[in-house]
Amino acid sequence: MRNWILLLFAAFIFASCSAIPEYTGDSMIIKAGEEGMIKLPADTKAGYDWIIGSISNPGIAEMTEKQNTEPEKTTSDNTQVIKIKGLKKGKTIFTFNLIKKNDVLVKKSRTLNVTVY
């Protein structure tokens, strides 16, 4: 019985350490080789998508994945989850633009300061 408790405890610790941290502000601090994620409100059903407008230092971090989530309420917009991976130590700034497909006008912009240690 004691071994099972230790095994469950170890599994819990491993699972909690391997989770990708979520950032909600305008900055992200991640370790080189690891990922962090942000959730941005989007209206993908109306054709809007968050794209990278610019990266001040692309060798520091990169976007590895972007996925859509469904809204929690029927009246709210869906969300795009964007994962950023740290490549090497340094700082960079991502600028994300919310834009409709085949459109040139940006609906919203968002900057994310990323520090990789």
Short mmCIF file of C-alpha atoms in Angstrom, two decimals:
data_model
loop_
_atom_site.label_atom_id
_atom_site.label_comp_id
_atom_site.label_asym_id
_atom_site.label_seq_id
_atom_site.Cartn_x
_atom_site.Cartn_y
_atom_site.Cartn_z
CA MET A 1 0.00 0.00 0.00
CA ARG A 2 2.81 2.36 0.88
CA ASN A 3 4.45 1.78 -2.52
CA TRP A 4 1.20 2.71 -4.29
CA ILE A 5 0.97 5.96 -2.36
CA LEU A 6 4.56 6.82 -3.23
CA LEU A 7 3.94 5.93 -6.88
CA LEU A 8 0.82 8.13 -7.04
CA PHE A 9 2.65 10.99 -5.33
CA ALA A 10 5.54 10.73 -7.81
CA ALA A 11 3.11 10.68 -10.75
CA PHE A 12 1.35 13.77 -9.40
CA ILE A 13 4.63 15.64 -8.99
CA PHE A 14 5.77 14.67 -12.50
CA ALA A 15 2.46 15.73 -14.05
CA SER A 16 2.45 19.09 -12.28
CA CYS A 17 6.04 19.81 -13.31
CA SER A 18 5.48 18.91 -16.95
CA ALA A 19 2.46 21.18 -17.46
CA ILE A 20 3.00 24.17 -19.75
CA PRO A 21 2.63 27.37 -17.72
CA GLU A 22 -0.03 29.82 -18.87
CA TYR A 23 0.71 33.55 -18.92
CA THR A 24 -2.02 36.16 -18.86
CA GLY A 25 -0.12 39.47 -18.88
CA ASP A 26 2.14 41.06 -21.44
CA SER A 27 5.30 39.19 -20.41
CA MET A 28 6.47 35.59 -20.32
CA ILE A 29 9.55 34.15 -18.61
CA ILE A 30 10.52 30.66 -19.76
CA LYS A 31 13.54 28.40 -19.65
CA ALA A 32 15.43 27.59 -22.87
CA GLY A 33 13.95 24.42 -24.35
CA GLU A 34 10.62 24.83 -22.53
CA GLU A 35 7.27 26.29 -23.56
CA GLY A 36 4.79 28.78 -22.18
CA MET A 37 1.35 29.62 -23.50
CA ILE A 38 -1.02 32.54 -23.74
CA LYS A 39 -4.72 32.58 -24.53
CA LEU A 40 -5.99 35.38 -26.71
CA PRO A 41 -9.68 36.09 -27.34
CA ALA A 42 -10.47 35.62 -31.01
CA ASP A 43 -13.43 35.50 -33.33
CA THR A 44 -12.33 32.71 -35.64
CA LYS A 45 -15.93 31.94 -36.61
CA ALA A 46 -16.05 35.38 -38.26
CA GLY A 47 -12.71 34.67 -39.96
CA TYR A 48 -10.31 36.40 -37.55
CA ASP A 49 -6.98 34.86 -36.62
CA TRP A 50 -4.01 35.93 -34.48
CA ILE A 51 -0.84 36.04 -36.58
CA ILE A 52 2.70 37.11 -35.76
CA GLY A 53 3.26 40.64 -36.98
CA SER A 54 6.87 40.75 -35.86
CA ILE A 55 9.48 39.21 -33.56
CA SER A 56 12.24 41.57 -32.43
CA ASN A 57 14.82 38.78 -31.99
CA PRO A 58 13.61 35.55 -33.65
CA GLY A 59 16.56 33.46 -32.44
CA ILE A 60 15.44 33.73 -28.79
CA ALA A 61 11.96 32.17 -28.99
CA GLU A 62 9.47 30.85 -31.52
CA MET A 63 5.77 30.11 -31.79
CA THR A 64 5.38 26.33 -31.81
CA GLU A 65 1.62 25.85 -31.88
CA LYS A 66 -1.67 27.70 -32.20
CA GLN A 67 -5.05 26.10 -31.58
CA ASN A 68 -8.62 27.28 -31.22
CA THR A 69 -10.81 26.56 -28.22
CA GLU A 70 -14.57 26.76 -28.12
CA PRO A 71 -16.27 29.47 -26.05
CA GLU A 72 -17.42 28.64 -22.54
CA LYS A 73 -20.62 30.61 -23.04
CA THR A 74 -22.65 30.90 -26.21
CA THR A 75 -22.25 34.70 -26.21
CA SER A 76 -18.46 34.86 -25.82
CA ASP A 77 -15.80 34.58 -28.51
CA ASN A 78 -13.59 31.57 -28.81
CA THR A 79 -9.95 31.68 -27.75
CA GLN A 80 -6.70 30.93 -29.51
CA VAL A 81 -4.03 29.21 -27.44
CA ILE A 82 -0.53 30.15 -28.60
CA LYS A 83 2.52 28.26 -27.39
CA ILE A 84 5.95 29.90 -27.33
CA LYS A 85 9.18 27.91 -26.97
CA GLY A 86 12.39 29.38 -25.59
CA LEU A 87 15.36 28.70 -27.87
CA LYS A 88 18.27 30.41 -26.10
CA LYS A 89 18.90 32.98 -23.36
CA GLY A 90 17.83 36.50 -24.16
CA LYS A 91 14.82 38.75 -24.67
CA THR A 92 12.46 39.23 -27.58
CA ILE A 93 9.13 40.92 -28.26
CA PHE A 94 6.34 39.21 -30.19
CA THR A 95 3.70 41.39 -31.81
CA PHE A 96 0.49 39.52 -32.59
CA ASN A 97 -2.15 40.97 -34.92
CA LEU A 98 -5.78 39.92 -35.04
CA ILE A 99 -6.69 40.04 -38.69
CA LYS A 100 -9.43 38.68 -40.90
CA LYS A 101 -8.42 36.36 -43.73
CA ASN A 102 -7.86 38.27 -47.00
CA ASP A 103 -8.05 41.60 -45.16
CA VAL A 104 -5.32 44.21 -44.70
CA LEU A 105 -6.74 46.00 -41.66
CA VAL A 106 -5.64 44.82 -38.21
CA LYS A 107 -8.53 44.61 -35.75
CA LYS A 108 -6.29 44.40 -32.62
CA SER A 109 -2.60 44.14 -31.75
CA ARG A 110 -0.98 42.56 -28.73
CA THR A 111 2.67 42.57 -27.67
CA LEU A 112 4.29 39.87 -25.58
CA ASN A 113 7.71 40.43 -23.97
CA VAL A 114 9.47 37.06 -23.74
CA THR A 115 12.50 36.48 -21.54
CA VAL A 116 14.34 33.18 -21.90
CA TYR A 117 16.76 32.10 -19.18
#
